[in-house]
Amino acid sequence: DAMVIQNPRYQVTQFGKPVTLSCSQTLNHNVMYWYQQKSSQAPKLLFHYYDKDFNNEADTPDNFQSRRPNTSFCFLDIRSPGLGDAAMYLCATSRVPAASYEQYFGPGTRLTVT
Amino acid sequence: KQEVTQIPAALSVPEGENLVLNCSFTDSAIYNLQWFRQDPGKGLTSLLLIQSSQREQTSGRLNASLDKSSGRSTLYIAASQPGDSATYLCAVFNAGGTSYGKLTFGQGTILTVHP
């Protein structure tokens, strides 16, 4: 089945140690999104790629970076994780333009910072 | 700036009850509205998507309605079951601009269905 895959599902990193989260998709969608969801909060958009065009949200900290080497893969890099970056990170994809603009979500990566 | 509010924040019902979850949004210029389910510690599962031109969508025991002009949506769950226990999130998509649109989420309603 076509899907959005995130690896790893659980990631533990140390304070200040760079970490990379991975997202891949078999939907051939041209837009990929990264969301951060802290405990008991709504998902918050960090940034997204439209093809190779990177779009950063205004309030996304510089500590968060992203790479999209090809259509299928997108990475979230946290350069110096702080305790406040512990969260669920959700990847989503969509096709634009499209009739529905529906977003398809992966299972998420839960990041713990020690 | 789009803001999405979900009421109630939490709901506990006995098995078999019909229930309604509410979602409101401030900017009615939406392209679509999605309802998601999230189990504890898990990702998001899309339940229903309603286009801005539609009034409702149905899937099994779920029915979602949309009143775009008043900025409201409801998710109706019929004959609730313990397996329906989860957090239900409402999200609206505003298209346009240079960012190719944005999905804005509500805080969610935590639903508990007890046997």
PDB file of C-alpha atoms in Angstrom:
ATOM      1  CA  ASP A   1       0.000   0.000   0.000  1.00  0.00           C
ATOM      2  CA  ALA A   2       1.138   3.517  -0.733  1.00  0.00           C
ATOM      3  CA  MET A   3       2.020   5.236   2.485  1.00  0.00           C
ATOM      4  CA  VAL A   4       4.052   7.680   4.544  1.00  0.00           C
ATOM      5  CA  ILE A   5       6.824   6.043   6.559  1.00  0.00           C
ATOM      6  CA  GLN A   6       8.754   7.580   9.437  1.00  0.00           C
ATOM      7  CA  ASN A   7      11.940   6.241  10.964  1.00  0.00           C
ATOM      8  CA  PRO A   8      12.736   5.711  13.685  1.00  0.00           C
ATOM      9  CA  ARG A   9       9.431   5.508  15.565  1.00  0.00           C
ATOM     10  CA  TYR A  10      11.184   6.350  18.832  1.00  0.00           C
ATOM     11  CA  GLN A  11      14.373   8.349  19.142  1.00  0.00           C
ATOM     12  CA  VAL A  12      16.329   9.198  22.274  1.00  0.00           C
ATOM     13  CA  THR A  13      19.050  11.817  22.034  1.00  0.00           C
ATOM     14  CA  GLN A  14      21.170  13.735  24.479  1.00  0.00           C
ATOM     15  CA  PHE A  15      20.887  17.425  25.158  1.00  0.00           C
ATOM     16  CA  GLY A  16      22.814  19.247  22.438  1.00  0.00           C
ATOM     17  CA  LYS A  17      23.537  16.148  20.312  1.00  0.00           C
ATOM     18  CA  PRO A  18      22.370  16.545  16.688  1.00  0.00           C
ATOM     19  CA  VAL A  19      19.596  14.220  15.585  1.00  0.00           C
ATOM     20  CA  THR A  20      17.983  13.447  12.236  1.00  0.00           C
ATOM     21  CA  LEU A  21      14.469  12.131  11.706  1.00  0.00           C
ATOM     22  CA  SER A  22      13.472  10.521   8.431  1.00  0.00           C
ATOM     23  CA  CYS A  23      10.292  10.501   6.362  1.00  0.00           C
ATOM     24  CA  SER A  24       9.657   8.653   3.116  1.00  0.00           C
ATOM     25  CA  GLN A  25       6.577   8.320   0.945  1.00  0.00           C
ATOM     26  CA  THR A  26       5.390   6.079  -1.855  1.00  0.00           C
ATOM     27  CA  LEU A  27       2.494   8.365  -2.829  1.00  0.00           C
ATOM     28  CA  ASN A  28       4.623  10.429  -5.230  1.00  0.00           C
ATOM     29  CA  HIS A  29       3.219  13.579  -3.655  1.00  0.00           C
ATOM     30  CA  ASN A  30       4.992  16.837  -4.412  1.00  0.00           C
ATOM     31  CA  VAL A  31       4.487  18.462  -0.992  1.00  0.00           C
ATOM     32  CA  MET A  32       5.968  17.169   2.264  1.00  0.00           C
ATOM     33  CA  TYR A  33       5.337  18.715   5.677  1.00  0.00           C
ATOM     34  CA  TRP A  34       6.916  18.469   9.120  1.00  0.00           C
ATOM     35  CA  TYR A  35       4.819  19.099  12.235  1.00  0.00           C
ATOM     36  CA  GLN A  36       5.813  19.205  15.893  1.00  0.00           C
ATOM     37  CA  GLN A  37       3.287  18.036  18.469  1.00  0.00           C
ATOM     38  CA  LYS A  38       4.068  18.504  22.141  1.00  0.00           C
ATOM     39  CA  SER A  39       2.178  16.624  24.802  1.00  0.00           C
ATOM     40  CA  SER A  40      -1.538  17.531  24.906  1.00  0.00           C
ATOM     41  CA  GLN A  41      -1.078  20.197  22.239  1.00  0.00           C
ATOM     42  CA  ALA A  42      -2.185  20.571  18.647  1.00  0.00           C
ATOM     43  CA  PRO A  43       0.304  19.730  15.875  1.00  0.00           C
ATOM     44  CA  LYS A  44       2.251  22.805  14.807  1.00  0.00           C
ATOM     45  CA  LEU A  45       3.630  23.214  11.300  1.00  0.00           C
ATOM     46  CA  LEU A  46       7.419  23.694  11.225  1.00  0.00           C
ATOM     47  CA  PHE A  47       8.036  23.868   7.478  1.00  0.00           C
ATOM     48  CA  HIS A  48       7.201  22.211   4.193  1.00  0.00           C
ATOM     49  CA  TYR A  49       8.645  21.492   0.771  1.00  0.00           C
ATOM     50  CA  TYR A  50       6.783  22.058  -2.468  1.00  0.00           C
ATOM     51  CA  ASP A  51       8.953  19.984  -4.785  1.00  0.00           C
ATOM     52  CA  LYS A  52      12.401  21.422  -3.959  1.00  0.00           C
ATOM     53  CA  ASP A  53      11.015  24.756  -2.794  1.00  0.00           C
ATOM     54  CA  PHE A  54      11.502  25.075   0.987  1.00  0.00           C
ATOM     55  CA  ASN A  55       8.950  27.070   3.011  1.00  0.00           C
ATOM     56  CA  ASN A  56       9.768  27.842   6.627  1.00  0.00           C
ATOM     57  CA  GLU A  57       7.145  28.971   9.133  1.00  0.00           C
ATOM     58  CA  ALA A  58       8.014  32.347  10.626  1.00  0.00           C
ATOM     59  CA  ASP A  59       8.218  31.048  14.202  1.00  0.00           C
ATOM     60  CA  THR A  60      10.221  27.878  13.530  1.00  0.00           C
ATOM     61  CA  PRO A  61      13.508  28.078  15.483  1.00  0.00           C
ATOM     62  CA  ASP A  62      16.770  28.104  13.511  1.00  0.00           C
ATOM     63  CA  ASN A  63      17.709  24.960  15.399  1.00  0.00           C
ATOM     64  CA  PHE A  64      15.373  23.046  13.064  1.00  0.00           C
ATOM     65  CA  GLN A  65      16.473  22.368   9.500  1.00  0.00           C
ATOM     66  CA  SER A  66      15.171  20.165   6.727  1.00  0.00           C
ATOM     67  CA  ARG A  67      16.456  18.455   3.605  1.00  0.00           C
ATOM     68  CA  ARG A  68      14.620  16.890   0.703  1.00  0.00           C
ATOM     69  CA  PRO A  69      17.121  15.075  -1.536  1.00  0.00           C
ATOM     70  CA  ASN A  70      14.416  13.641  -3.807  1.00  0.00           C
ATOM     71  CA  THR A  71      10.635  13.355  -4.147  1.00  0.00           C
ATOM     72  CA  SER A  72      10.394  10.358  -1.825  1.00  0.00           C
ATOM     73  CA  PHE A  73      12.501  11.429   1.150  1.00  0.00           C
ATOM     74  CA  CYS A  74      12.495  14.324   3.563  1.00  0.00           C
ATOM     75  CA  PHE A  75      14.655  14.749   6.690  1.00  0.00           C
ATOM     76  CA  LEU A  76      14.253  16.836   9.822  1.00  0.00           C
ATOM     77  CA  ASP A  77      17.540  17.852  11.440  1.00  0.00           C
ATOM     78  CA  ILE A  78      17.662  19.240  14.949  1.00  0.00           C
ATOM     79  CA  ARG A  79      21.109  20.762  15.333  1.00  0.00           C
ATOM     80  CA  SER A  80      21.250  21.129  19.115  1.00  0.00           C
ATOM     81  CA  PRO A  81      18.231  19.551  20.777  1.00  0.00           C
ATOM     82  CA  GLY A  82      17.022  21.090  23.988  1.00  0.00           C
ATOM     83  CA  LEU A  83      14.707  19.583  26.576  1.00  0.00           C
ATOM     84  CA  GLY A  84      11.895  21.672  25.102  1.00  0.00           C
ATOM     85  CA  ASP A  85      12.249  19.894  21.748  1.00  0.00           C
ATOM     86  CA  ALA A  86      10.956  16.617  23.165  1.00  0.00           C
ATOM     87  CA  ALA A  87       7.803  15.966  21.170  1.00  0.00           C
ATOM     88  CA  MET A  88       6.116  13.838  18.542  1.00  0.00           C
ATOM     89  CA  TYR A  89       7.285  14.797  15.060  1.00  0.00           C
ATOM     90  CA  LEU A  90       4.792  14.133  12.305  1.00  0.00           C
ATOM     91  CA  CYS A  91       5.483  14.003   8.583  1.00  0.00           C
ATOM     92  CA  ALA A  92       2.677  14.519   6.080  1.00  0.00           C
ATOM     93  CA  THR A  93       2.339  14.658   2.305  1.00  0.00           C
ATOM     94  CA  SER A  94      -0.130  16.043  -0.194  1.00  0.00           C
ATOM     95  CA  ARG A  95      -0.503  16.608  -3.896  1.00  0.00           C
ATOM     96  CA  VAL A  96      -0.790  20.221  -5.057  1.00  0.00           C
ATOM     97  CA  PRO A  97      -2.703  21.294  -7.022  1.00  0.00           C
ATOM     98  CA  ALA A  98      -5.415  18.786  -6.428  1.00  0.00           C
ATOM     99  CA  ALA A  99      -9.116  18.492  -5.895  1.00  0.00           C
ATOM    100  CA  SER A 100      -8.874  17.844  -2.197  1.00  0.00           C
ATOM    101  CA  TYR A 101      -5.480  19.007  -0.848  1.00  0.00           C
ATOM    102  CA  GLU A 102      -5.856  16.138   1.619  1.00  0.00           C
ATOM    103  CA  GLN A 103      -2.814  15.555   3.816  1.00  0.00           C
ATOM    104  CA  TYR A 104      -1.631  12.022   4.573  1.00  0.00           C
ATOM    105  CA  PHE A 105       0.249  11.537   7.826  1.00  0.00           C
ATOM    106  CA  GLY A 106       2.925   9.107   8.870  1.00  0.00           C
ATOM    107  CA  PRO A 107       2.928   7.333  12.258  1.00  0.00           C
ATOM    108  CA  GLY A 108       5.247   9.900  13.817  1.00  0.00           C
ATOM    109  CA  THR A 109       8.601   9.808  15.603  1.00  0.00           C
ATOM    110  CA  ARG A 110       8.569  10.367  19.333  1.00  0.00           C
ATOM    111  CA  LEU A 111      11.717  12.245  20.354  1.00  0.00           C
ATOM    112  CA  THR A 112      13.035  12.130  23.899  1.00  0.00           C
ATOM    113  CA  VAL A 113      15.856  14.462  24.959  1.00  0.00           C
ATOM    114  CA  THR A 114      17.867  13.446  28.029  1.00  0.00           C
TER     115      THR A 114
ATOM    116  CA  LYS B   1      -4.591  34.221  11.436  1.00  0.00           C
ATOM    117  CA  GLN B   2      -6.747  31.093  11.465  1.00  0.00           C
ATOM    118  CA  GLU B   3      -7.746  29.793  14.898  1.00  0.00           C
ATOM    119  CA  VAL B   4      -9.495  26.486  15.491  1.00  0.00           C
ATOM    120  CA  THR B   5     -11.352  25.672  18.703  1.00  0.00           C
ATOM    121  CA  GLN B   6     -12.755  22.316  19.753  1.00  0.00           C
ATOM    122  CA  ILE B   7     -15.428  21.814  22.371  1.00  0.00           C
ATOM    123  CA  PRO B   8     -15.562  19.944  24.670  1.00  0.00           C
ATOM    124  CA  ALA B   9     -11.920  19.393  25.607  1.00  0.00           C
ATOM    125  CA  ALA B  10     -12.840  16.009  27.080  1.00  0.00           C
ATOM    126  CA  LEU B  11     -15.895  13.798  26.979  1.00  0.00           C
ATOM    127  CA  SER B  12     -16.717  10.582  28.817  1.00  0.00           C
ATOM    128  CA  VAL B  13     -19.755   8.550  27.771  1.00  0.00           C
ATOM    129  CA  PRO B  14     -21.136   5.058  28.321  1.00  0.00           C
ATOM    130  CA  GLU B  15     -20.941   2.581  25.486  1.00  0.00           C
ATOM    131  CA  GLY B  16     -23.790   2.826  22.990  1.00  0.00           C
ATOM    132  CA  GLU B  17     -24.384   6.559  23.264  1.00  0.00           C
ATOM    133  CA  ASN B  18     -24.525   8.834  20.255  1.00  0.00           C
ATOM    134  CA  LEU B  19     -22.263  11.853  20.640  1.00  0.00           C
ATOM    135  CA  VAL B  20     -21.279  15.101  18.952  1.00  0.00           C
ATOM    136  CA  LEU B  21     -17.888  16.778  18.864  1.00  0.00           C
ATOM    137  CA  ASN B  22     -17.716  20.444  17.908  1.00  0.00           C
ATOM    138  CA  CYS B  23     -15.150  22.442  15.957  1.00  0.00           C
ATOM    139  CA  SER B  24     -15.175  26.153  15.137  1.00  0.00           C
ATOM    140  CA  PHE B  25     -12.783  28.242  13.059  1.00  0.00           C
ATOM    141  CA  THR B  26     -12.312  31.988  12.684  1.00  0.00           C
ATOM    142  CA  ASP B  27     -11.437  32.339   8.986  1.00  0.00           C
ATOM    143  CA  SER B  28     -14.204  30.918   6.808  1.00  0.00           C
ATOM    144  CA  ALA B  29     -12.067  31.047   3.628  1.00  0.00           C
ATOM    145  CA  ILE B  30     -11.111  27.401   3.982  1.00  0.00           C
ATOM    146  CA  TYR B  31     -10.481  24.904   1.234  1.00  0.00           C
ATOM    147  CA  ASN B  32     -11.352  21.840   3.284  1.00  0.00           C
ATOM    148  CA  LEU B  33     -11.767  20.509   6.812  1.00  0.00           C
ATOM    149  CA  GLN B  34     -10.411  17.198   8.085  1.00  0.00           C
ATOM    150  CA  TRP B  35     -11.256  15.198  11.177  1.00  0.00           C
ATOM    151  CA  PHE B  36      -8.464  13.022  12.554  1.00  0.00           C
ATOM    152  CA  ARG B  37      -8.213  10.402  15.259  1.00  0.00           C
ATOM    153  CA  GLN B  38      -5.100  10.076  17.416  1.00  0.00           C
ATOM    154  CA  ASP B  39      -4.498   7.202  19.811  1.00  0.00           C
ATOM    155  CA  PRO B  40      -2.131   7.821  22.757  1.00  0.00           C
ATOM    156  CA  GLY B  41       1.469   8.104  21.593  1.00  0.00           C
ATOM    157  CA  LYS B  42       0.520   7.463  17.978  1.00  0.00           C
ATOM    158  CA  GLY B  43       0.247   9.425  14.731  1.00  0.00           C
ATOM    159  CA  LEU B  44      -2.848  10.824  13.061  1.00  0.00           C
ATOM    160  CA  THR B  45      -5.472   8.752  11.268  1.00  0.00           C
ATOM    161  CA  SER B  46      -7.669  10.678   8.829  1.00  0.00           C
ATOM    162  CA  LEU B  47     -11.350   9.981   9.419  1.00  0.00           C
ATOM    163  CA  LEU B  48     -13.219  12.324   7.101  1.00  0.00           C
ATOM    164  CA  LEU B  49     -12.438  15.194   4.757  1.00  0.00           C
ATOM    165  CA  ILE B  50     -15.089  17.719   3.768  1.00  0.00           C
ATOM    166  CA  GLN B  51     -14.470  20.061   0.868  1.00  0.00           C
ATOM    167  CA  SER B  52     -15.598  23.649   1.327  1.00  0.00           C
ATOM    168  CA  SER B  53     -18.370  23.115  -1.236  1.00  0.00           C
ATOM    169  CA  GLN B  54     -19.767  20.119   0.670  1.00  0.00           C
ATOM    170  CA  ARG B  55     -22.111  20.063   3.646  1.00  0.00           C
ATOM    171  CA  GLU B  56     -21.326  16.628   5.085  1.00  0.00           C
ATOM    172  CA  GLN B  57     -19.434  13.388   4.730  1.00  0.00           C
ATOM    173  CA  THR B  58     -20.204   9.964   6.161  1.00  0.00           C
ATOM    174  CA  SER B  59     -18.075   6.935   6.902  1.00  0.00           C
ATOM    175  CA  GLY B  60     -19.651   4.062   8.787  1.00  0.00           C
ATOM    176  CA  ARG B  61     -20.787   5.320  12.188  1.00  0.00           C
ATOM    177  CA  LEU B  62     -19.185   8.713  11.620  1.00  0.00           C
ATOM    178  CA  ASN B  63     -20.854  11.740  10.094  1.00  0.00           C
ATOM    179  CA  ALA B  64     -19.169  15.107   9.752  1.00  0.00           C
ATOM    180  CA  SER B  65     -20.997  18.292   8.809  1.00  0.00           C
ATOM    181  CA  LEU B  66     -19.648  21.660   7.721  1.00  0.00           C
ATOM    182  CA  ASP B  67     -21.229  25.093   7.881  1.00  0.00           C
ATOM    183  CA  LYS B  68     -18.534  27.167   6.272  1.00  0.00           C
ATOM    184  CA  SER B  69     -20.294  30.519   6.549  1.00  0.00           C
ATOM    185  CA  SER B  70     -20.652  30.233  10.312  1.00  0.00           C
ATOM    186  CA  GLY B  71     -17.242  28.616  10.779  1.00  0.00           C
ATOM    187  CA  ARG B  72     -18.489  25.410  12.357  1.00  0.00           C
ATOM    188  CA  SER B  73     -18.175  21.666  11.945  1.00  0.00           C
ATOM    189  CA  THR B  74     -19.510  18.758  13.951  1.00  0.00           C
ATOM    190  CA  LEU B  75     -18.442  15.142  14.115  1.00  0.00           C
ATOM    191  CA  TYR B  76     -21.271  12.797  15.019  1.00  0.00           C
ATOM    192  CA  ILE B  77     -20.410   9.328  16.300  1.00  0.00           C
ATOM    193  CA  ALA B  78     -23.277   6.864  16.433  1.00  0.00           C
ATOM    194  CA  ALA B  79     -23.500   3.953  18.858  1.00  0.00           C
ATOM    195  CA  SER B  80     -20.141   4.664  20.487  1.00  0.00           C
ATOM    196  CA  GLN B  81     -17.832   1.768  21.418  1.00  0.00           C
ATOM    197  CA  PRO B  82     -14.865   1.515  23.812  1.00  0.00           C
ATOM    198  CA  GLY B  83     -12.623   1.247  20.741  1.00  0.00           C
ATOM    199  CA  ASP B  84     -13.653   4.789  19.801  1.00  0.00           C
ATOM    200  CA  SER B  85     -11.716   6.115  22.785  1.00  0.00           C
ATOM    201  CA  ALA B  86      -9.045   8.457  21.428  1.00  0.00           C
ATOM    202  CA  THR B  87      -8.317  12.136  20.820  1.00  0.00           C
ATOM    203  CA  TYR B  88     -10.245  13.626  17.916  1.00  0.00           C
ATOM    204  CA  LEU B  89      -8.627  16.532  16.086  1.00  0.00           C
ATOM    205  CA  CYS B  90     -10.241  18.965  13.699  1.00  0.00           C
ATOM    206  CA  ALA B  91      -8.061  20.744  11.130  1.00  0.00           C
ATOM    207  CA  VAL B  92      -8.833  23.315   8.440  1.00  0.00           C
ATOM    208  CA  PHE B  93      -6.865  23.959   5.270  1.00  0.00           C
ATOM    209  CA  ASN B  94      -6.451  27.497   3.964  1.00  0.00           C
ATOM    210  CA  ALA B  95      -5.022  27.524   0.460  1.00  0.00           C
ATOM    211  CA  GLY B  96      -3.294  30.327  -1.386  1.00  0.00           C
ATOM    212  CA  GLY B  97      -0.390  32.647  -0.819  1.00  0.00           C
ATOM    213  CA  THR B  98       3.212  31.573  -1.368  1.00  0.00           C
ATOM    214  CA  SER B  99       3.157  28.719   1.116  1.00  0.00           C
ATOM    215  CA  TYR B 100       0.759  26.525  -0.872  1.00  0.00           C
ATOM    216  CA  GLY B 101      -1.676  26.424   1.970  1.00  0.00           C
ATOM    217  CA  LYS B 102      -1.606  25.526   5.637  1.00  0.00           C
ATOM    218  CA  LEU B 103      -3.433  23.063   7.866  1.00  0.00           C
ATOM    219  CA  THR B 104      -4.394  24.528  11.248  1.00  0.00           C
ATOM    220  CA  PHE B 105      -5.379  22.140  14.021  1.00  0.00           C
ATOM    221  CA  GLY B 106      -7.628  22.461  17.026  1.00  0.00           C
ATOM    222  CA  GLN B 107      -6.477  21.252  20.440  1.00  0.00           C
ATOM    223  CA  GLY B 108      -8.595  18.124  20.184  1.00  0.00           C
ATOM    224  CA  THR B 109     -11.349  16.429  22.160  1.00  0.00           C
ATOM    225  CA  ILE B 110     -10.316  13.508  24.362  1.00  0.00           C
ATOM    226  CA  LEU B 111     -13.071  10.918  24.114  1.00  0.00           C
ATOM    227  CA  THR B 112     -13.469   8.062  26.582  1.00  0.00           C
ATOM    228  CA  VAL B 113     -16.153   5.459  25.988  1.00  0.00           C
ATOM    229  CA  HIS B 114     -16.566   3.170  28.993  1.00  0.00           C
ATOM    230  CA  PRO B 115     -18.204  -0.263  28.874  1.00  0.00           C
TER     231      PRO B 115
END
